[in-house]
Amino acid sequence: MPVITAPLEFNEEQLYVDLESMFGYPLFLKCEGFNFAGSIKLKAAIEMVTSAEQSGLVTEDTILVESSSGNLGVALALIAASRGFQFLCVTDTRCNLSTRRLIEALGSRVHIISEPHPERGFLGARLDYVHSLCASDSRYVWLNQYANPSNWAAHYRTTGPAIAHQFPNLDARFIGTGTTGTLMGCARYFRELDRPVRIVAVDSVGSVTFGGGPGRRMIPGIGTSVRPPMLDESFVDDVVMVEEVDTIRACHQMARNGFLFGGSTGTVVSGAMDWLAHHGAPGTNSVAIAPDLGERYLDTLYQTNWLQGLYGEDVLNVAEIAAAGVRPE
């Protein structure tokens, strides 16, 4: 039996859900939410903090600071509690209340940005606050998940090889895009393999990552209002953009089958199904990632008033139609 002394020592790498019976197309979903941080962000957090420690950036007086929509904040709070340093998470009003409380329960602090930057949205406002904080006090050290090579290196070292080991004949790999750390790490790893794997990036409508116009995005964890510096589109074969209402539909369809996942998972699954419907062939071997589970989204994605207030009275009707296995025309 596994026995650990630190929360960072456990992460489930081999659990997949076969979604074909739910959606009609072959897709294996890698579940990354089974660790003590509850998300795939634990991998990047460990890599970035360890690198900062080894380079001497972290001392006993250091206060790590990071901008996060939630999951990385939890992961860094977990590491801070385990390794005995201070952490401040800079987030915004879209971050789930349960996530903010979890960060604080682990002993870290949360600063909430309430107003978006007029041109660069909430992310721009969060980054401006981080810059000003670091400039005002040398104790603050910004890990900068958006440009830190340790972010993508974590997935080059772990996530990519884990998938390749389980699926040696993989055809298509669907990856949600936030900081693009998972995307770049996995894409770099699969590019080096002898057998070509099609890398399909999935993003949210309203995100500017791949050059689209900015728009309202209420579901955290995917998309961005500032183009991620680490993105290299030469590693990406296709891009699929997903409307948030389709994200909600996919989440509720999986929930009706007993699988409660977060919004980024719903986005990736919806985008993958759209791609497979147009490009998939019989026997296509495809994998997507579920970055976290859905419990932290009970007050948003799975709350009727929140959904109807933002997306209209019919949003749950669409989800119910999809849950019955009928695709709306």
Coordinates of C-alpha atoms in Angstrom, one line a residue:
M1 CA 0.0 0.0 0.0
P2 CA 1.2 3.6 -0.7
V3 CA 2.5 5.3 2.5
I4 CA 3.6 9.0 2.2
T5 CA 5.0 11.6 4.6
A6 CA 4.4 14.7 2.4
P7 CA 1.4 15.5 0.2
L8 CA 3.6 16.0 -2.8
E9 CA 4.5 12.4 -2.9
F10 CA 1.2 11.1 -4.3
N11 CA -0.3 11.7 -7.8
E12 CA -2.4 9.2 -9.8
E13 CA -1.1 9.0 -13.4
Q14 CA -2.8 6.0 -14.8
L15 CA -6.6 6.7 -14.5
Y16 CA -8.5 7.2 -17.8
V17 CA -12.3 7.5 -18.6
D18 CA -13.6 6.1 -21.9
L19 CA -16.1 8.7 -23.1
E20 CA -17.3 7.0 -26.3
S21 CA -20.5 5.6 -24.7
M22 CA -21.4 9.2 -23.6
F23 CA -20.5 11.2 -26.7
G24 CA -20.4 8.7 -29.6
Y25 CA -16.7 9.3 -30.5
P26 CA -13.6 7.5 -29.2
L27 CA -11.8 9.6 -26.6
F28 CA -9.9 8.6 -23.5
L29 CA -9.9 11.2 -20.7
K30 CA -6.8 11.3 -18.5
C31 CA -7.9 12.2 -14.9
E32 CA -5.4 14.5 -13.3
G33 CA -7.4 15.5 -10.2
F34 CA -6.4 12.7 -7.9
N35 CA -3.7 14.3 -5.8
F36 CA -3.8 16.4 -2.6
A37 CA -3.9 19.7 -4.6
G38 CA -6.8 18.3 -6.7
S39 CA -5.4 19.2 -10.2
I40 CA -2.7 18.9 -12.8
K41 CA -1.3 22.2 -11.6
L42 CA 0.6 20.4 -8.8
K43 CA 3.1 19.2 -11.4
A44 CA 4.0 22.6 -12.7
A45 CA 4.0 24.0 -9.1
I46 CA 6.5 21.4 -7.9
E47 CA 8.8 22.0 -10.9
M48 CA 8.7 25.8 -10.6
V49 CA 9.2 25.9 -6.8
T50 CA 12.0 23.3 -6.9
S51 CA 13.8 25.2 -9.7
A52 CA 13.5 28.5 -7.7
E53 CA 14.9 26.8 -4.6
Q54 CA 17.8 25.3 -6.5
S55 CA 18.7 28.6 -8.1
G56 CA 18.6 30.4 -4.7
L57 CA 15.6 32.6 -5.4
V58 CA 13.8 31.2 -2.3
T59 CA 15.1 32.1 1.1
E60 CA 13.6 31.9 4.6
D61 CA 12.3 35.5 4.1
T62 CA 10.8 34.9 0.6
I63 CA 7.1 35.3 0.0
L64 CA 6.2 33.6 -3.2
V65 CA 3.5 35.3 -5.3
E66 CA 1.6 34.1 -8.3
S67 CA -1.4 35.1 -10.4
S68 CA -3.8 32.2 -10.6
S69 CA -7.4 31.6 -11.5
G70 CA -7.5 29.0 -8.7
N71 CA -5.8 25.6 -9.2
L72 CA -2.2 26.7 -9.3
G73 CA -2.9 28.8 -6.3
V74 CA -4.1 25.7 -4.4
A75 CA -1.0 23.7 -5.6
L76 CA 1.4 26.4 -4.5
A77 CA -0.4 26.8 -1.1
L78 CA 0.0 23.0 -0.6
I79 CA 3.7 23.2 -1.4
A80 CA 4.1 26.3 0.9
A81 CA 2.5 24.4 3.7
S82 CA 4.6 21.3 3.1
R83 CA 7.9 23.1 2.8
G84 CA 7.4 25.9 5.3
F85 CA 7.4 29.2 3.3
Q86 CA 4.9 32.0 2.6
F87 CA 2.7 32.3 -0.5
L88 CA 0.3 35.0 -1.8
C89 CA -2.2 34.1 -4.5
V90 CA -3.4 36.9 -6.7
T91 CA -6.7 36.0 -8.3
D92 CA -10.0 37.7 -9.4
T93 CA -13.7 37.6 -8.8
R94 CA -14.2 34.6 -11.1
C95 CA -12.2 32.3 -8.8
N96 CA -14.5 30.0 -7.0
L97 CA -15.2 30.7 -3.3
S98 CA -14.3 27.2 -2.3
T99 CA -11.0 27.5 -4.0
R100 CA -10.1 30.7 -2.2
R101 CA -11.1 29.2 1.1
L102 CA -9.0 26.1 0.4
I103 CA -5.9 28.3 -0.3
E104 CA -6.5 30.1 3.0
A105 CA -7.1 26.9 4.9
L106 CA -3.6 25.7 3.8
G107 CA -2.1 28.8 5.4
S108 CA -1.6 31.1 2.4
R109 CA -3.1 34.5 1.6
V110 CA -5.4 35.5 -1.3
H111 CA -5.7 38.9 -2.9
I112 CA -8.7 39.4 -5.1
I113 CA -8.7 41.8 -8.1
S114 CA -12.2 43.1 -8.5
E115 CA -11.8 45.3 -11.7
P116 CA -10.4 44.1 -15.0
H117 CA -7.8 46.1 -17.0
P118 CA -9.7 48.0 -19.7
E119 CA -7.7 46.3 -22.5
R120 CA -6.0 43.2 -20.9
G121 CA -8.9 42.0 -18.8
F122 CA -8.6 40.4 -15.3
L123 CA -5.3 38.7 -16.1
G124 CA -3.8 42.0 -17.1
A125 CA -5.0 43.6 -13.9
R126 CA -3.7 40.7 -11.8
L127 CA -0.2 40.9 -13.5
D128 CA -0.1 44.6 -12.9
Y129 CA -0.7 44.0 -9.2
V130 CA 2.0 41.3 -9.0
H131 CA 4.5 43.6 -10.7
S132 CA 3.8 46.5 -8.4
L133 CA 4.0 44.2 -5.3
C134 CA 7.4 42.8 -6.4
A135 CA 8.7 46.4 -7.1
S136 CA 7.6 47.6 -3.7
D137 CA 9.1 44.7 -1.6
S138 CA 12.1 42.6 -2.4
R139 CA 10.8 39.7 -0.3
Y140 CA 8.2 38.9 -3.0
V141 CA 9.3 36.5 -5.7
W142 CA 7.1 35.9 -8.7
L143 CA 7.2 32.4 -10.2
N144 CA 5.6 33.7 -13.4
Q145 CA 3.8 30.6 -14.6
Y146 CA 3.1 32.3 -18.0
A147 CA 6.7 32.4 -19.0
N148 CA 8.5 30.0 -16.7
P149 CA 10.1 27.2 -18.7
S150 CA 9.7 24.9 -15.7
N151 CA 5.9 25.1 -16.3
W152 CA 6.1 23.2 -19.6
A153 CA 9.1 21.2 -18.5
A154 CA 7.0 19.5 -15.9
H155 CA 4.7 18.1 -18.5
Y156 CA 7.5 17.2 -20.9
R157 CA 8.9 15.2 -18.1
T158 CA 5.7 13.6 -16.7
T159 CA 2.4 14.0 -18.5
G160 CA 3.7 13.4 -22.0
P161 CA 5.7 10.3 -21.2
A162 CA 2.8 8.9 -19.1
I163 CA 0.3 9.2 -22.0
A164 CA 2.8 7.8 -24.5
H165 CA 3.4 4.8 -22.3
Q166 CA -0.3 4.0 -22.1
F167 CA -1.1 4.8 -25.7
P168 CA 1.9 3.9 -27.9
N169 CA -0.3 4.2 -31.0
L170 CA -1.8 7.5 -30.2
D171 CA -3.3 9.5 -33.2
A172 CA -4.6 12.7 -31.6
R173 CA -3.9 14.6 -28.4
F174 CA -6.4 17.3 -27.2
I175 CA -5.0 19.8 -24.8
G176 CA -6.8 22.8 -23.2
T177 CA -4.9 26.1 -23.2
G178 CA -4.4 28.4 -20.3
T179 CA -0.8 29.3 -19.6
T180 CA -0.1 26.7 -22.4
G181 CA 2.3 24.9 -20.1
T182 CA 0.6 21.5 -20.5
L183 CA 0.2 22.2 -24.3
M184 CA 3.9 23.1 -24.8
G185 CA 5.3 20.4 -22.6
C186 CA 3.3 17.6 -24.2
A187 CA 3.7 18.9 -27.7
R188 CA 7.4 19.1 -27.4
Y189 CA 7.6 15.6 -26.1
F190 CA 5.4 14.1 -28.8
R191 CA 7.2 16.0 -31.5
E192 CA 10.3 14.0 -30.6
L193 CA 8.7 10.6 -31.0
D194 CA 9.1 8.7 -34.3
R195 CA 5.4 8.2 -34.7
P196 CA 3.5 11.5 -35.4
V197 CA 0.8 12.6 -33.0
R198 CA -1.6 15.3 -34.0
I199 CA -1.6 18.1 -31.4
V200 CA -5.0 19.8 -31.1
A201 CA -5.2 22.8 -28.8
V202 CA -8.7 23.6 -27.4
D203 CA -9.5 27.1 -26.3
S204 CA -12.5 29.1 -25.1
V205 CA -14.2 31.7 -27.3
G206 CA -13.3 35.1 -26.0
S207 CA -9.7 34.0 -25.3
V208 CA -6.9 35.9 -27.2
T209 CA -4.3 33.1 -27.0
F210 CA -4.6 32.2 -30.7
G211 CA -5.3 35.7 -32.0
G212 CA -9.1 35.9 -31.5
G213 CA -10.8 38.9 -30.2
P214 CA -11.3 39.3 -26.4
G215 CA -14.7 38.5 -25.0
R216 CA -16.5 37.7 -21.8
R217 CA -15.3 34.4 -20.2
M218 CA -16.7 33.4 -16.9
I219 CA -15.4 29.8 -16.5
P220 CA -11.9 29.8 -15.0
G221 CA -9.0 27.6 -15.9
I222 CA -8.9 27.9 -19.6
G223 CA -8.3 30.8 -22.1
T224 CA -6.6 34.1 -21.4
S225 CA -6.9 37.8 -22.0
V226 CA -3.1 38.1 -22.5
R227 CA -1.2 35.9 -25.0
P228 CA 1.0 33.5 -23.1
P229 CA 4.7 34.2 -23.7
M230 CA 5.6 30.5 -23.8
L231 CA 3.2 29.6 -26.6
D232 CA 4.9 28.4 -29.8
E233 CA 2.3 27.7 -32.4
S234 CA 4.7 25.7 -34.6
F235 CA 4.0 22.8 -32.2
V236 CA 0.2 23.0 -32.7
D237 CA -1.5 21.2 -35.6
D238 CA -5.1 22.4 -35.0
V239 CA -7.0 24.8 -32.8
V240 CA -10.6 24.3 -31.7
M241 CA -12.6 27.2 -30.1
V242 CA -15.4 26.3 -27.8
E243 CA -18.4 28.5 -26.6
E244 CA -18.9 28.4 -22.9
V245 CA -22.4 27.1 -23.3
D246 CA -20.9 24.0 -25.0
T247 CA -18.5 23.7 -22.1
I248 CA -21.5 23.6 -19.7
R249 CA -23.3 21.1 -21.9
A250 CA -20.3 18.7 -21.8
C251 CA -19.9 19.1 -18.1
H252 CA -23.5 18.3 -17.4
Q253 CA -23.5 15.4 -19.8
M254 CA -20.6 13.8 -18.0
A255 CA -22.2 14.6 -14.6
R256 CA -25.4 12.8 -15.7
N257 CA -23.2 9.7 -16.2
G258 CA -21.6 10.1 -12.7
F259 CA -18.4 11.9 -13.6
L260 CA -18.1 15.4 -12.1
F261 CA -15.4 17.5 -13.8
G262 CA -14.4 21.1 -13.9
G263 CA -15.0 23.7 -16.7
S264 CA -11.7 23.2 -18.5
T265 CA -12.5 19.5 -18.9
G266 CA -15.9 20.3 -20.4
T267 CA -14.2 22.7 -22.8
V268 CA -11.6 20.2 -23.9
V269 CA -14.1 17.4 -24.3
S270 CA -16.5 19.5 -26.3
G271 CA -13.7 20.7 -28.6
A272 CA -12.4 17.1 -29.0
M273 CA -15.8 15.8 -30.0
D274 CA -16.2 18.6 -32.5
W275 CA -12.8 17.8 -34.0
L276 CA -13.5 14.1 -34.1
A277 CA -16.9 14.6 -35.7
H278 CA -15.1 16.4 -38.6
H279 CA -11.7 14.7 -38.7
G280 CA -11.8 11.5 -36.8
A281 CA -11.7 8.1 -38.6
P282 CA -12.8 4.7 -37.4
G283 CA -10.3 3.4 -34.8
T284 CA -8.8 6.9 -34.1
N285 CA -6.8 6.7 -30.9
S286 CA -7.3 9.9 -29.0
V287 CA -6.6 11.3 -25.5
A288 CA -7.6 14.5 -23.7
I289 CA -6.9 15.7 -20.2
A290 CA -9.2 16.4 -17.3
P291 CA -7.1 18.9 -15.3
D292 CA -9.3 18.7 -12.2
L293 CA -12.6 17.4 -10.7
G294 CA -15.9 19.3 -10.3
E295 CA -16.5 19.7 -6.6
R296 CA -15.0 23.2 -6.6
Y297 CA -17.5 24.3 -9.2
L298 CA -20.7 23.3 -7.4
D299 CA -21.5 27.0 -6.8
T300 CA -20.9 28.0 -10.5
L301 CA -21.0 25.4 -13.3
Y302 CA -23.5 23.1 -11.4
Q303 CA -25.6 25.9 -9.8
T304 CA -28.8 26.7 -11.7
N305 CA -29.1 30.3 -10.7
W306 CA -25.5 31.1 -11.6
L307 CA -25.9 29.4 -15.0
Q308 CA -29.2 31.0 -15.9
G309 CA -28.1 34.4 -14.7
L310 CA -25.2 34.4 -17.1
Y311 CA -26.3 32.2 -20.0
G312 CA -30.1 32.5 -20.0
E313 CA -33.0 30.4 -18.9
D314 CA -32.5 27.7 -21.6
V315 CA -28.9 26.8 -20.8
L316 CA -29.8 23.8 -18.6
N317 CA -32.4 22.6 -21.2
V318 CA -29.5 22.3 -23.7
A319 CA -27.6 20.3 -21.2
E320 CA -30.5 18.0 -20.6
I321 CA -30.9 17.4 -24.3
A322 CA -27.2 16.5 -24.6
A323 CA -27.4 14.3 -21.5
A324 CA -30.1 12.3 -23.2
G325 CA -27.7 11.6 -26.1
V326 CA -29.4 13.9 -28.5
R327 CA -27.3 16.5 -30.3
P328 CA -29.3 19.8 -30.7
E329 CA -29.5 21.0 -34.3

